[in-house]
Short mmCIF file of C-alpha atoms in Angstrom, two decimals:
data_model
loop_
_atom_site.label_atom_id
_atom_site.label_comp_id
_atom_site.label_asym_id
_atom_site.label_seq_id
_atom_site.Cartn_x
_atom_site.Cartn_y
_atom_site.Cartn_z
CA UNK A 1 0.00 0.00 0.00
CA UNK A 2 1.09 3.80 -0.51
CA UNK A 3 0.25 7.17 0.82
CA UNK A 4 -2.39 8.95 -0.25
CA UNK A 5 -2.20 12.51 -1.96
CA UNK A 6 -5.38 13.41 -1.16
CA UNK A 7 -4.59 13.06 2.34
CA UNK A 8 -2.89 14.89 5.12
CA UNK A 9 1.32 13.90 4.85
CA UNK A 10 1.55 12.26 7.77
CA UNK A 11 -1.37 9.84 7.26
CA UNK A 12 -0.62 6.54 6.02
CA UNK A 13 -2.44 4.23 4.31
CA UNK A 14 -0.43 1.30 5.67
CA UNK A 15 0.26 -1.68 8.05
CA UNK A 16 3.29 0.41 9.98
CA UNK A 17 1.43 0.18 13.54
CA UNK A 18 4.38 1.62 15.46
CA UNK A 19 5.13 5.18 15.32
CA UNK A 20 8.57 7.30 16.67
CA UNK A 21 8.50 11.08 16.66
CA UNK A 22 12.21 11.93 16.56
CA UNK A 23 13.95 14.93 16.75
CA UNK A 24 17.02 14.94 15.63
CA UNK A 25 19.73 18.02 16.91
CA UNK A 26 20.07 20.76 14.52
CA UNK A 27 17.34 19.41 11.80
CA UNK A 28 13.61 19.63 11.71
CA UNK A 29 10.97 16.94 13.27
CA UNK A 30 11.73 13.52 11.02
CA UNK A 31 8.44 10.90 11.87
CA UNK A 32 9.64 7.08 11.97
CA UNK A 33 6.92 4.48 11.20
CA UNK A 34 7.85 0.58 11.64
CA UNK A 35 5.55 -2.61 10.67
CA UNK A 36 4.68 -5.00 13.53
CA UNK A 37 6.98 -7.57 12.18
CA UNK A 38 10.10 -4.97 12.63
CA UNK A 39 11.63 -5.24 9.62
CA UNK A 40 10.51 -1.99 7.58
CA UNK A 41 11.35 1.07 9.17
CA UNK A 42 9.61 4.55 6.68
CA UNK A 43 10.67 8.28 7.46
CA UNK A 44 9.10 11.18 6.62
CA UNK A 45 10.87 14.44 7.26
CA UNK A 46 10.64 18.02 5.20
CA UNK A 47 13.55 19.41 3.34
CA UNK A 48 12.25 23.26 3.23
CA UNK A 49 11.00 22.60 -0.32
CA UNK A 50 8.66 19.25 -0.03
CA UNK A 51 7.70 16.23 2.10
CA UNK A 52 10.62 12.96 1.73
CA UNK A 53 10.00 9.44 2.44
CA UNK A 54 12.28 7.07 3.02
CA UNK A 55 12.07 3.34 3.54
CA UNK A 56 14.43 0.78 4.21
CA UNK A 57 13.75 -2.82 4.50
CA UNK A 58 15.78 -5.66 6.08
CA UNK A 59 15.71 -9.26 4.16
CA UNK A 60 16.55 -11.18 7.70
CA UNK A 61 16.98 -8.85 10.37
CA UNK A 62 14.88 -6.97 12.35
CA UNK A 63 15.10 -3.24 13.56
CA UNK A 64 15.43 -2.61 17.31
CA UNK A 65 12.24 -1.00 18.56
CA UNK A 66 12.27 1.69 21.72
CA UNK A 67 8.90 0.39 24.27
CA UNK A 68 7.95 4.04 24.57
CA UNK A 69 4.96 6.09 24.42
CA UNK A 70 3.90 6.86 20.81
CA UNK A 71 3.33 10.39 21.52
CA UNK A 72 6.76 11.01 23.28
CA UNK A 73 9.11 12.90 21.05
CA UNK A 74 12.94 11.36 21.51
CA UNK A 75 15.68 13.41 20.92
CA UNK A 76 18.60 11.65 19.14
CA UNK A 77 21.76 12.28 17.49
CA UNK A 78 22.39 11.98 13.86
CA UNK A 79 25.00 9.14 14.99
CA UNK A 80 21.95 7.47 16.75
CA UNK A 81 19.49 7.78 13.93
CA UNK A 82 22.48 5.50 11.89
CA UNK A 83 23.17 3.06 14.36
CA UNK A 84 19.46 2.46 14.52
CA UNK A 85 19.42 1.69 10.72
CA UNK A 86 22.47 -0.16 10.58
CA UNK A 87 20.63 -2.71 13.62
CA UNK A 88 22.27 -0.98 16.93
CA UNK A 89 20.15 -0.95 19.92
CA UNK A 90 20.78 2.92 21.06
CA UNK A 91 18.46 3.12 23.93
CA UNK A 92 20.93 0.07 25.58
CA UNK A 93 24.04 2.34 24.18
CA UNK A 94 25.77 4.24 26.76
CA UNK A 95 28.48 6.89 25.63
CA UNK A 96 31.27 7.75 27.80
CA UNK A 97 31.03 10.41 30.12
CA UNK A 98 32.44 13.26 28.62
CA UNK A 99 35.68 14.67 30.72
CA UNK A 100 36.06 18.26 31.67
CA UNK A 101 39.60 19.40 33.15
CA UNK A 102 39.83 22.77 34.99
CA UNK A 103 43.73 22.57 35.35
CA UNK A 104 46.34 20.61 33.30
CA UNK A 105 49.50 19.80 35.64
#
């Protein structure tokens, strides 16, 4: 199935169930639908001069899924938004704490 034009662009006309409002640091809102069976992940973002949609889907594999609320927006990196398509879980990542010296002997 495929997106309607007639419709509003963030209404689809598909089986993706679960839903991820992202924001990711220094771009606009991007909206991240998946399929119950995890292994199609679409993204719909604007690029100042029209709506994009992007798919990828995995022959094997499935995509790592938060368990959050719907309606939560997440706040993630660039980096993270990758690692998520490559098959990374991110929200069992942890960085490094990031060191801050006052004085350097």
């Amino acid at each position: 199935k495929s997106l309607n034009p007639q419709t509003p662009p963030c209404v689809f006309e598909s089986k993706l169930t679960t839903f991820l409002n992202l924001k990711i640091r220094g771009t606009s809102t991007i909206y991240v639908f998946s399929g119950k069976r995890r292994n199609l992940i679409k993204i719909l973002y604007f690029d100042r001069s029209g709506f994009c949609l992007w798919q990828k889907r995995l022959e094997r594999a499935k995509f790592v899924w938060p368990k959050k609320d719907p309606s939560e927006v997440i706040h993630i990196s660039t980096e993270q938004l990758q690692w998520l398509l490559t098959g990374y879980d991110i929200w069992k990542m942890r960085a490094h704490a990031e060191l801050k010296f006052e004085k350097v002997c």
